Amino acid sequence: MTRRGFFRKAVIWALSGAAGIIASVPVIRLIINAQPPPGLMWSRVGDIGALPLEEPVSMNFEMRSGEAYMHQMVLHDVWVIKRSASDFTVFSPICPHLGCHYKWDPGTSHFECPCHGSVFTMNGRVIGGPAPRPLDTLPYRIEGGTLYVKWERFQVGIPGKVRV
Ligand code: FES
């Protein structure tokens, strides 16, 4: 083999190798970005230092949804009640009757659902309307003054708290 032939082959091999590396980058990124399914992840909700005691506060957070290669950020909200510096209650904002979003009414000190009139105490107990169970709590943890929540959905319209 001539020297020119050798260098020509070497250049072709080098270019083929570089093309292979470039082509594999998306696959490597998929593997690195792979995450557990949504609903099993902790989502950062926000700082809890300034929250008032024994007063429900609606807090929003973004959560990654979908598979690693086709994901989008979804906005969720939760009701957070600070009981003490380390004790909180986090309610799903979804009414357990048929899934509407309920609100806190500071005038009556109740959670009230506008759809069919279910009423709940600050502890989530049903005191009026057709809701078949108390408000659904969500798992949470506190880390460095920040609240993290595991977003989960539960079947509506049934007495039990059954994950969807
Ligand atoms: S969805 Fe809330 S009372 Fe029906």
Tab-separated table of N, CA and C and ligand atoms in Angstrom:
chain	number	residue	atom	x	y	z
A	1	MET	N	0.849	-1.180	0.000
A	1	MET	CA	0.000	0.000	0.000
A	1	MET	C	0.895	1.244	0.000
A	2	THR	N	0.518	2.213	-0.842
A	2	THR	CA	1.312	3.440	-0.918
A	2	THR	C	1.002	4.310	0.296
A	3	ARG	N	1.858	5.269	0.520
A	3	ARG	CA	1.647	6.180	1.641
A	3	ARG	C	0.349	6.968	1.446
A	4	ARG	N	0.105	7.387	0.197
A	4	ARG	CA	-1.121	8.146	-0.081
A	4	ARG	C	-2.364	7.297	0.198
A	5	GLY	N	-2.306	6.034	-0.208
A	5	GLY	CA	-3.432	5.127	0.037
A	5	GLY	C	-3.662	4.932	1.530
A	6	PHE	N	-2.558	4.792	2.262
A	6	PHE	CA	-2.683	4.620	3.721
A	6	PHE	C	-3.365	5.831	4.366
A	7	PHE	N	-2.919	7.036	4.012
A	7	PHE	CA	-3.515	8.241	4.620
A	7	PHE	C	-4.973	8.413	4.205
A	8	ARG	N	-5.295	8.026	2.970
A	8	ARG	CA	-6.692	8.137	2.534
A	8	ARG	C	-7.587	7.240	3.386
A	9	LYS	N	-7.108	5.995	3.620
A	9	LYS	CA	-7.894	5.085	4.456
A	9	LYS	C	-7.997	5.588	5.890
A	10	ALA	N	-6.875	6.148	6.381
A	10	ALA	CA	-6.885	6.657	7.760
A	10	ALA	C	-7.892	7.790	7.920
A	11	VAL	N	-7.957	8.670	6.931
A	11	VAL	CA	-8.910	9.789	6.986
A	11	VAL	C	-10.342	9.253	6.941
A	12	ILE	N	-10.594	8.274	6.088
A	12	ILE	CA	-11.949	7.697	5.992
A	12	ILE	C	-12.343	7.048	7.315
A	13	TRP	N	-11.435	6.298	7.930
A	13	TRP	CA	-11.719	5.669	9.224
A	13	TRP	C	-11.985	6.715	10.301
A	14	ALA	N	-11.161	7.780	10.292
A	14	ALA	CA	-11.339	8.827	11.300
A	14	ALA	C	-12.684	9.516	11.136
A	15	LEU	N	-13.064	9.817	9.894
A	15	LEU	CA	-14.354	10.471	9.654
A	15	LEU	C	-15.519	9.547	10.014
A	16	SER	N	-15.377	8.251	9.718
A	16	SER	CA	-16.420	7.298	10.077
A	16	SER	C	-16.582	7.220	11.589
A	17	GLY	N	-15.458	7.213	12.310
A	17	GLY	CA	-15.512	7.170	13.777
A	17	GLY	C	-16.191	8.405	14.344
A	18	ALA	N	-15.833	9.574	13.804
A	18	ALA	CA	-16.439	10.819	14.287
A	18	ALA	C	-17.938	10.821	14.009
A	19	ALA	N	-18.340	10.350	12.837
A	19	ALA	CA	-19.770	10.303	12.506
A	19	ALA	C	-20.508	9.367	13.458
A	20	GLY	N	-19.874	8.240	13.804
A	20	GLY	CA	-20.495	7.301	14.734
A	20	GLY	C	-20.694	7.916	16.105
A	21	ILE	N	-19.678	8.634	16.559
A	21	ILE	CA	-19.789	9.285	17.877
A	21	ILE	C	-20.906	10.325	17.866
A	22	ILE	N	-20.951	11.138	16.810
A	22	ILE	CA	-21.989	12.174	16.720
A	22	ILE	C	-23.380	11.528	16.672
A	23	ALA	N	-23.514	10.441	15.913
A	23	ALA	CA	-24.818	9.777	15.797
A	23	ALA	C	-25.278	9.162	17.113
A	24	SER	N	-24.336	8.796	17.987
A	24	SER	CA	-24.720	8.134	19.237
A	24	SER	C	-25.039	9.119	20.361
A	25	VAL	N	-24.782	10.418	20.153
A	25	VAL	CA	-25.023	11.399	21.215
A	25	VAL	C	-26.480	11.399	21.683
A	26	PRO	N	-27.483	11.412	20.782
A	26	PRO	CA	-28.876	11.401	21.289
A	26	PRO	C	-29.193	10.176	22.135
A	27	VAL	N	-28.670	9.028	21.772
A	27	VAL	CA	-28.932	7.807	22.537
A	27	VAL	C	-28.310	7.924	23.924
A	28	ILE	N	-27.076	8.421	23.978
A	28	ILE	CA	-26.405	8.577	25.278
A	28	ILE	C	-27.167	9.574	26.145
A	29	ARG	N	-27.656	10.665	25.526
A	29	ARG	CA	-28.426	11.645	26.302
A	29	ARG	C	-29.707	11.026	26.850
A	30	LEU	N	-30.363	10.183	26.065
A	30	LEU	CA	-31.577	9.505	26.547
A	30	LEU	C	-31.283	8.670	27.776
A	31	ILE	N	-30.171	7.932	27.727
A	31	ILE	CA	-29.818	7.057	28.843
A	31	ILE	C	-29.511	7.887	30.083
A	32	ILE	N	-28.757	8.974	29.894
A	32	ILE	CA	-28.384	9.811	31.034
A	32	ILE	C	-29.606	10.500	31.627
A	33	ASN	N	-30.539	10.965	30.754
A	33	ASN	CA	-31.700	11.716	31.237
A	33	ASN	C	-32.841	10.834	31.710
A	34	ALA	N	-32.704	9.513	31.569
A	34	ALA	CA	-33.803	8.639	31.975
A	34	ALA	C	-34.128	8.857	33.449
A	35	GLN	N	-35.420	9.030	33.752
A	35	GLN	CA	-35.846	9.285	35.120
A	35	GLN	C	-36.952	8.315	35.480
A	36	PRO	N	-37.219	8.165	36.776
A	36	PRO	CA	-38.324	7.313	37.167
A	36	PRO	C	-39.642	7.879	36.653
A	37	PRO	N	-40.683	7.060	36.526
A	37	PRO	CA	-41.954	7.531	35.997
A	37	PRO	C	-42.503	8.690	36.809
A	38	PRO	N	-43.248	9.606	36.155
A	38	PRO	CA	-43.853	10.714	36.888
A	38	PRO	C	-44.754	10.173	37.986
A	39	GLY	N	-44.848	10.902	39.063
A	39	GLY	CA	-45.663	10.447	40.176
A	39	GLY	C	-44.823	9.773	41.239
A	40	LEU	N	-43.642	9.303	40.852
A	40	LEU	CA	-42.750	8.704	41.830
A	40	LEU	C	-41.607	9.644	42.158
A	41	MET	N	-41.603	10.808	41.526
A	41	MET	CA	-40.505	11.741	41.724
A	41	MET	C	-40.888	12.796	42.761
A	42	TRP	N	-39.880	13.291	43.458
A	42	TRP	CA	-40.087	14.427	44.332
A	42	TRP	C	-40.028	15.692	43.485
A	43	SER	N	-40.995	16.569	43.662
A	43	SER	CA	-41.003	17.854	42.962
A	43	SER	C	-40.767	18.962	43.969
A	44	ARG	N	-39.914	19.906	43.585
A	44	ARG	CA	-39.641	21.044	44.450
A	44	ARG	C	-40.815	22.015	44.365
A	45	VAL	N	-41.435	22.301	45.509
A	45	VAL	CA	-42.588	23.198	45.531
A	45	VAL	C	-42.165	24.617	45.890
A	46	GLY	N	-41.361	24.786	46.945
A	46	GLY	CA	-40.921	26.130	47.295
A	46	GLY	C	-40.537	26.264	48.748
A	47	ASP	N	-40.126	27.498	49.101
A	47	ASP	CA	-39.701	27.781	50.469
A	47	ASP	C	-40.908	27.812	51.402
A	48	ILE	N	-40.710	27.285	52.614
A	48	ILE	CA	-41.842	27.213	53.534
A	48	ILE	C	-41.624	28.077	54.791
A	49	GLY	N	-40.484	28.783	54.829
A	49	GLY	CA	-40.155	29.565	56.023
A	49	GLY	C	-41.188	30.634	56.331
A	50	ALA	N	-41.730	31.286	55.300
A	50	ALA	CA	-42.637	32.422	55.519
A	50	ALA	C	-44.106	32.023	55.548
A	51	LEU	N	-44.389	30.739	55.449
A	51	LEU	CA	-45.802	30.333	55.445
A	51	LEU	C	-46.439	30.598	56.810
A	52	PRO	N	-47.687	31.073	56.822
A	52	PRO	CA	-48.371	31.287	58.103
A	52	PRO	C	-48.751	29.948	58.732
A	53	LEU	N	-48.878	29.951	60.041
A	53	LEU	CA	-49.274	28.732	60.750
A	53	LEU	C	-50.778	28.514	60.618
A	54	GLU	N	-51.174	27.259	60.451
A	54	GLU	CA	-52.590	26.852	60.448
A	54	GLU	C	-53.437	27.672	59.479
A	55	GLU	N	-52.876	27.913	58.297
A	55	GLU	CA	-53.635	28.636	57.269
A	55	GLU	C	-53.307	28.038	55.910
A	56	PRO	N	-54.281	27.453	55.221
A	56	PRO	CA	-53.995	26.828	53.930
A	56	PRO	C	-53.478	27.830	52.902
A	57	VAL	N	-52.426	27.431	52.221
A	57	VAL	CA	-51.817	28.268	51.181
A	57	VAL	C	-51.696	27.420	49.918
A	58	SER	N	-52.131	27.973	48.804
A	58	SER	CA	-51.998	27.279	47.521
A	58	SER	C	-50.614	27.563	46.954
A	59	MET	N	-49.886	26.498	46.626
A	59	MET	CA	-48.544	26.650	46.068
A	59	MET	C	-48.462	25.910	44.730
A	60	ASN	N	-47.826	26.566	43.760
A	60	ASN	CA	-47.677	25.980	42.427
A	60	ASN	C	-46.285	25.425	42.249
A	61	PHE	N	-46.178	24.431	41.398
A	61	PHE	CA	-44.859	23.923	41.028
A	61	PHE	C	-44.934	23.272	39.654
A	62	GLU	N	-43.793	23.208	39.019
A	62	GLU	CA	-43.708	22.561	37.707
A	62	GLU	C	-43.164	21.166	37.881
A	63	MET	N	-43.718	20.235	37.118
A	63	MET	CA	-43.252	18.856	37.192
A	63	MET	C	-43.015	18.335	35.790
A	64	ARG	N	-41.918	17.629	35.650
A	64	ARG	CA	-41.625	17.010	34.366
A	64	ARG	C	-42.604	15.859	34.143
A	65	SER	N	-43.199	15.820	32.975
A	65	SER	CA	-44.192	14.792	32.678
A	65	SER	C	-43.830	14.080	31.392
A	66	GLY	N	-44.094	12.788	31.308
A	66	GLY	CA	-43.855	12.029	30.092
A	66	GLY	C	-42.539	11.291	30.144
A	67	GLU	N	-42.197	10.680	29.022
A	67	GLU	CA	-40.962	9.900	28.924
A	67	GLU	C	-39.780	10.839	28.739
A	68	ALA	N	-38.574	10.287	28.911
A	68	ALA	CA	-37.369	11.100	28.839
A	68	ALA	C	-37.208	11.752	27.472
A	69	TYR	N	-37.634	11.066	26.413
A	69	TYR	CA	-37.398	11.606	25.080
A	69	TYR	C	-38.569	12.448	24.580
A	70	MET	N	-39.696	12.450	25.296
A	70	MET	CA	-40.841	13.271	24.899
A	70	MET	C	-41.472	13.836	26.154
A	71	HIS	N	-40.783	14.710	26.840
A	71	HIS	CA	-41.327	15.220	28.095
A	71	HIS	C	-41.769	16.666	27.936
A	72	GLN	N	-42.605	17.088	28.875
A	72	GLN	CA	-43.013	18.478	28.940
A	72	GLN	C	-43.151	18.846	30.407
A	73	MET	N	-43.092	20.150	30.675
A	73	MET	CA	-43.252	20.614	32.037
A	73	MET	C	-44.735	20.922	32.263
A	74	VAL	N	-45.287	20.376	33.342
A	74	VAL	CA	-46.706	20.545	33.655
A	74	VAL	C	-46.819	21.302	34.970
A	75	LEU	N	-47.736	22.270	35.006
A	75	LEU	CA	-47.930	23.056	36.220
A	75	LEU	C	-48.975	22.383	37.108
A	76	HIS	N	-48.619	22.195	38.377
A	76	HIS	CA	-49.566	21.638	39.352
A	76	HIS	C	-49.678	22.601	40.525
A	77	ASP	N	-50.679	22.404	41.342
A	77	ASP	CA	-50.788	23.165	42.576
A	77	ASP	C	-51.222	22.234	43.694
A	78	VAL	N	-50.867	22.610	44.910
A	78	VAL	CA	-51.248	21.837	46.097
A	78	VAL	C	-51.658	22.821	47.193
A	79	TRP	N	-52.444	22.326	48.128
A	79	TRP	CA	-52.772	23.122	49.311
A	79	TRP	C	-51.832	22.701	50.442
A	80	VAL	N	-51.125	23.676	51.007
A	80	VAL	CA	-50.140	23.394	52.045
A	80	VAL	C	-50.579	24.062	53.341
A	81	ILE	N	-50.594	23.280	54.413
A	81	ILE	CA	-50.913	23.827	55.741
A	81	ILE	C	-49.723	23.570	56.642
A	82	LYS	N	-49.161	24.654	57.155
A	82	LYS	CA	-48.015	24.543	58.067
A	82	LYS	C	-48.547	24.372	59.488
A	83	ARG	N	-48.271	23.220	60.083
A	83	ARG	CA	-48.717	22.952	61.458
A	83	ARG	C	-47.659	23.390	62.461
A	84	SER	N	-46.380	23.207	62.077
A	84	SER	CA	-45.251	23.657	62.893
A	84	SER	C	-44.069	23.758	61.938
A	85	ALA	N	-42.879	24.018	62.483
A	85	ALA	CA	-41.716	24.175	61.609
A	85	ALA	C	-41.408	22.909	60.826
A	86	SER	N	-41.832	21.776	61.355
A	86	SER	CA	-41.498	20.510	60.678
A	86	SER	C	-42.715	19.673	60.314
A	87	ASP	N	-43.900	20.136	60.676
A	87	ASP	CA	-45.108	19.345	60.442
A	87	ASP	C	-46.032	20.084	59.470
A	88	PHE	N	-46.343	19.439	58.378
A	88	PHE	CA	-47.173	20.048	57.343
A	88	PHE	C	-48.258	19.067	56.917
A	89	THR	N	-49.295	19.616	56.313
A	89	THR	CA	-50.275	18.803	55.593
A	89	THR	C	-50.294	19.307	54.164
A	90	VAL	N	-50.213	18.385	53.231
A	90	VAL	CA	-50.268	18.758	51.811
A	90	VAL	C	-51.445	18.024	51.185
A	91	PHE	N	-52.410	18.806	50.678
A	91	PHE	CA	-53.585	18.229	50.031
A	91	PHE	C	-53.470	18.342	48.519
A	92	SER	N	-53.878	17.286	47.840
A	92	SER	CA	-54.113	17.375	46.400
A	92	SER	C	-55.233	18.395	46.194
A	93	PRO	N	-55.159	19.200	45.139
A	93	PRO	CA	-56.215	20.214	44.905
A	93	PRO	C	-57.447	19.639	44.219
A	94	ILE	N	-57.464	18.325	44.016
A	94	ILE	CA	-58.535	17.690	43.237
A	94	ILE	C	-59.605	17.145	44.174
A	95	CYS	N	-60.828	17.603	43.976
A	95	CYS	CA	-61.941	17.162	44.819
A	95	CYS	C	-62.168	15.665	44.628
A	96	PRO	N	-62.270	14.904	45.726
A	96	PRO	CA	-62.448	13.448	45.609
A	96	PRO	C	-63.835	13.040	45.111
A	97	HIS	N	-64.747	14.008	44.931
A	97	HIS	CA	-66.058	13.635	44.386
A	97	HIS	C	-65.926	13.328	42.891
A	98	LEU	N	-65.746	14.379	42.066
A	98	LEU	CA	-65.621	14.138	40.628
A	98	LEU	C	-64.458	14.905	40.001
A	99	GLY	N	-63.566	15.419	40.835
A	99	GLY	CA	-62.315	15.928	40.294
A	99	GLY	C	-62.219	17.413	40.043
A	100	CYS	N	-63.172	18.220	40.489
A	100	CYS	CA	-63.035	19.673	40.337
A	100	CYS	C	-61.952	20.204	41.274
A	101	HIS	N	-61.528	21.436	41.032
A	101	HIS	CA	-60.599	22.102	41.940
A	101	HIS	C	-61.413	22.851	42.999
A	102	TYR	N	-61.165	22.561	44.230
A	102	TYR	CA	-61.857	23.249	45.317
A	102	TYR	C	-61.015	24.424	45.798
A	103	LYS	N	-61.609	25.283	46.597
A	103	LYS	CA	-60.917	26.478	47.108
A	103	LYS	C	-61.059	26.558	48.618
A	104	TRP	N	-60.145	27.297	49.213
A	104	TRP	CA	-60.231	27.606	50.639
A	104	TRP	C	-61.003	28.897	50.796
A	105	ASP	N	-61.988	28.878	51.683
A	105	ASP	CA	-62.743	30.095	51.982
A	105	ASP	C	-62.356	30.563	53.381
A	106	PRO	N	-61.573	31.650	53.465
A	106	PRO	CA	-61.143	32.114	54.799
A	106	PRO	C	-62.314	32.617	55.632
A	107	GLY	N	-63.414	32.996	54.977
A	107	GLY	CA	-64.585	33.478	55.719
A	107	GLY	C	-65.241	32.377	56.524
A	108	THR	N	-65.348	31.203	55.927
A	108	THR	CA	-65.990	30.071	56.627
A	108	THR	C	-64.957	29.123	57.239
A	109	SER	N	-63.683	29.323	56.890
A	109	SER	CA	-62.597	28.416	57.309
A	109	SER	C	-62.879	26.983	56.862
A	110	HIS	N	-63.375	26.875	55.627
A	110	HIS	CA	-63.612	25.562	55.039
A	110	HIS	C	-63.065	25.526	53.618
A	111	PHE	N	-62.737	24.319	53.177
A	111	PHE	CA	-62.509	24.102	51.752
A	111	PHE	C	-63.869	23.858	51.117
A	112	GLU	N	-64.123	24.516	49.985
A	112	GLU	CA	-65.427	24.378	49.340
A	112	GLU	C	-65.241	24.111	47.851
A	113	CYS	N	-66.007	23.123	47.363
A	113	CYS	CA	-65.926	22.771	45.949
A	113	CYS	C	-67.094	23.426	45.206
A	114	PRO	N	-66.795	24.184	44.143
A	114	PRO	CA	-67.862	24.911	43.435
A	114	PRO	C	-68.741	24.011	42.573
A	115	CYS	N	-68.305	22.803	42.281
A	115	CYS	CA	-69.045	21.980	41.313
A	115	CYS	C	-70.331	21.394	41.881
A	116	HIS	N	-70.240	20.729	43.035
A	116	HIS	CA	-71.447	20.078	43.588
A	116	HIS	C	-71.595	20.363	45.078
A	117	GLY	N	-70.828	21.326	45.572
A	117	GLY	CA	-71.047	21.804	46.926
A	117	GLY	C	-70.429	20.995	48.053
A	118	SER	N	-69.432	20.180	47.777
A	118	SER	CA	-68.778	19.482	48.887
A	118	SER	C	-68.013	20.484	49.746
A	119	VAL	N	-68.032	20.242	51.048
A	119	VAL	CA	-67.376	21.129	52.004
A	119	VAL	C	-66.488	20.276	52.900
A	120	PHE	N	-65.275	20.784	53.173
A	120	PHE	CA	-64.298	20.043	53.962
A	120	PHE	C	-63.729	20.966	55.040
A	121	THR	N	-63.378	20.384	56.173
A	121	THR	CA	-62.695	21.157	57.201
A	121	THR	C	-61.240	21.375	56.782
A	122	MET	N	-60.509	22.169	57.575
A	122	MET	CA	-59.100	22.410	57.276
A	122	MET	C	-58.290	21.115	57.369
A	123	ASN	N	-58.812	20.131	58.090
A	123	ASN	CA	-58.130	18.840	58.172
A	123	ASN	C	-58.560	17.888	57.058
A	124	GLY	N	-59.439	18.354	56.177
A	124	GLY	CA	-59.825	17.557	55.022
A	124	GLY	C	-61.063	16.713	55.226
A	125	ARG	N	-61.671	16.781	56.405
A	125	ARG	CA	-62.852	15.948	56.688
A	125	ARG	C	-64.070	16.485	55.938
A	126	VAL	N	-64.895	15.598	55.404
A	126	VAL	CA	-66.109	15.998	54.677
A	126	VAL	C	-67.180	16.412	55.682
A	127	ILE	N	-67.720	17.610	55.503
A	127	ILE	CA	-68.818	18.035	56.384
A	127	ILE	C	-70.045	18.446	55.582
A	128	GLY	N	-69.984	18.299	54.251
A	128	GLY	CA	-71.153	18.619	53.441
A	128	GLY	C	-70.944	18.185	52.001
A	129	GLY	N	-72.061	17.947	51.313
A	129	GLY	CA	-71.981	17.611	49.900
A	129	GLY	C	-71.696	16.143	49.648
A	130	PRO	N	-71.522	15.809	48.361
A	130	PRO	CA	-71.463	14.396	47.960
A	130	PRO	C	-70.069	13.760	48.017
A	131	ALA	N	-69.043	14.458	48.414
A	131	ALA	CA	-67.688	13.869	48.398
A	131	ALA	C	-67.672	12.570	49.207
A	132	PRO	N	-67.180	11.475	48.625
A	132	PRO	CA	-67.245	10.178	49.298
A	132	PRO	C	-66.107	9.918	50.277
A	133	ARG	N	-65.123	10.820	50.346
A	133	ARG	CA	-63.986	10.607	51.263
A	133	ARG	C	-63.342	11.954	51.565
A	134	PRO	N	-62.469	11.974	52.562
A	134	PRO	CA	-61.764	13.221	52.882
A	134	PRO	C	-60.843	13.653	51.746
A	135	LEU	N	-60.319	14.861	51.844
A	135	LEU	CA	-59.342	15.352	50.864
A	135	LEU	C	-58.127	14.427	50.861
A	136	ASP	N	-57.523	14.289	49.695
A	136	ASP	CA	-56.378	13.384	49.545
A	136	ASP	C	-55.083	14.103	49.931
A	137	THR	N	-54.346	13.502	50.846
A	137	THR	CA	-53.042	14.057	51.212
A	137	THR	C	-51.972	13.508	50.258
A	138	LEU	N	-50.897	14.272	50.128
A	138	LEU	CA	-49.777	13.873	49.283
A	138	LEU	C	-48.524	13.735	50.146
A	139	PRO	N	-47.633	12.811	49.782
A	139	PRO	CA	-46.373	12.688	50.528
A	139	PRO	C	-45.522	13.946	50.348
A	140	TYR	N	-44.847	14.344	51.418
A	140	TYR	CA	-43.976	15.515	51.328
A	140	TYR	C	-42.726	15.276	52.164
A	141	ARG	N	-41.725	16.083	51.899
A	141	ARG	CA	-40.540	16.125	52.753
A	141	ARG	C	-40.003	17.546	52.747
A	142	ILE	N	-39.305	17.886	53.827
A	142	ILE	CA	-38.700	19.206	53.960
A	142	ILE	C	-37.193	19.028	53.910
A	143	GLU	N	-36.543	19.842	53.109
A	143	GLU	CA	-35.090	19.758	53.007
A	143	GLU	C	-34.545	21.173	52.865
A	144	GLY	N	-33.765	21.615	53.849
A	144	GLY	CA	-33.173	22.947	53.780
A	144	GLY	C	-34.206	24.052	53.664
A	145	GLY	N	-35.323	23.919	54.358
A	145	GLY	CA	-36.354	24.960	54.319
A	145	GLY	C	-37.202	24.941	53.056
A	146	THR	N	-37.070	23.890	52.272
A	146	THR	CA	-37.828	23.792	51.021
A	146	THR	C	-38.758	22.584	51.074
A	147	LEU	N	-39.962	22.790	50.566
A	147	LEU	CA	-40.954	21.716	50.521
A	147	LEU	C	-40.849	20.952	49.200
A	148	TYR	N	-40.821	19.635	49.313
A	148	TYR	CA	-40.862	18.750	48.145
A	148	TYR	C	-42.095	17.864	48.272
A	149	VAL	N	-42.757	17.634	47.160
A	149	VAL	CA	-43.990	16.849	47.151
A	149	VAL	C	-43.900	15.766	46.090
A	150	LYS	N	-44.515	14.628	46.387
A	150	LYS	CA	-44.699	13.600	45.367
A	150	LYS	C	-46.108	13.746	44.809
A	151	TRP	N	-46.195	14.144	43.567
A	151	TRP	CA	-47.513	14.342	42.950
A	151	TRP	C	-48.123	12.992	42.602
A	152	GLU	N	-49.331	12.781	43.053
A	152	GLU	CA	-50.053	11.559	42.733
A	152	GLU	C	-51.504	11.909	42.454
A	153	ARG	N	-52.152	11.104	41.627
A	153	ARG	CA	-53.591	11.272	41.385
A	153	ARG	C	-54.314	10.045	41.922
A	154	PHE	N	-55.532	10.284	42.393
A	154	PHE	CA	-56.322	9.201	42.970
A	154	PHE	C	-57.675	9.146	42.267
A	155	GLN	N	-58.259	7.958	42.244
A	155	GLN	CA	-59.577	7.803	41.617
A	155	GLN	C	-60.592	8.659	42.361
A	156	VAL	N	-61.484	9.283	41.604
A	156	VAL	CA	-62.514	10.103	42.214
A	156	VAL	C	-63.824	9.324	42.274
A	157	GLY	N	-64.699	9.755	43.169
A	157	GLY	CA	-66.043	9.183	43.233
A	157	GLY	C	-66.141	7.885	44.008
A	158	ILE	N	-65.075	7.472	44.668
A	158	ILE	CA	-65.129	6.235	45.461
A	158	ILE	C	-64.643	6.539	46.881
A	159	PRO	N	-65.071	5.736	47.844
A	159	PRO	CA	-64.714	6.012	49.248
A	159	PRO	C	-63.226	5.819	49.545
A	160	GLY	N	-62.556	4.929	48.798
A	160	GLY	CA	-61.153	4.640	49.088
A	160	GLY	C	-60.202	5.531	48.326
A	161	LYS	N	-59.016	5.691	48.889
A	161	LYS	CA	-57.962	6.482	48.241
A	161	LYS	C	-57.115	5.522	47.392
A	162	VAL	N	-57.479	5.417	46.113
A	162	VAL	CA	-56.832	4.464	45.221
A	162	VAL	C	-56.062	5.224	44.146
A	163	ARG	N	-54.765	4.954	44.056
A	163	ARG	CA	-53.921	5.648	43.089
A	163	ARG	C	-54.355	5.323	41.657
A	164	VAL	N	-54.388	6.348	40.811
A	164	VAL	CA	-54.745	6.158	39.398
A	164	VAL	C	-53.575	5.523	38.661
B	1	FES	S1	-66.432	17.623	42.136
B	1	FES	FE1	-66.352	18.563	44.046
B	1	FES	S2	-68.316	18.336	44.856
B	1	FES	FE2	-68.412	17.328	42.951
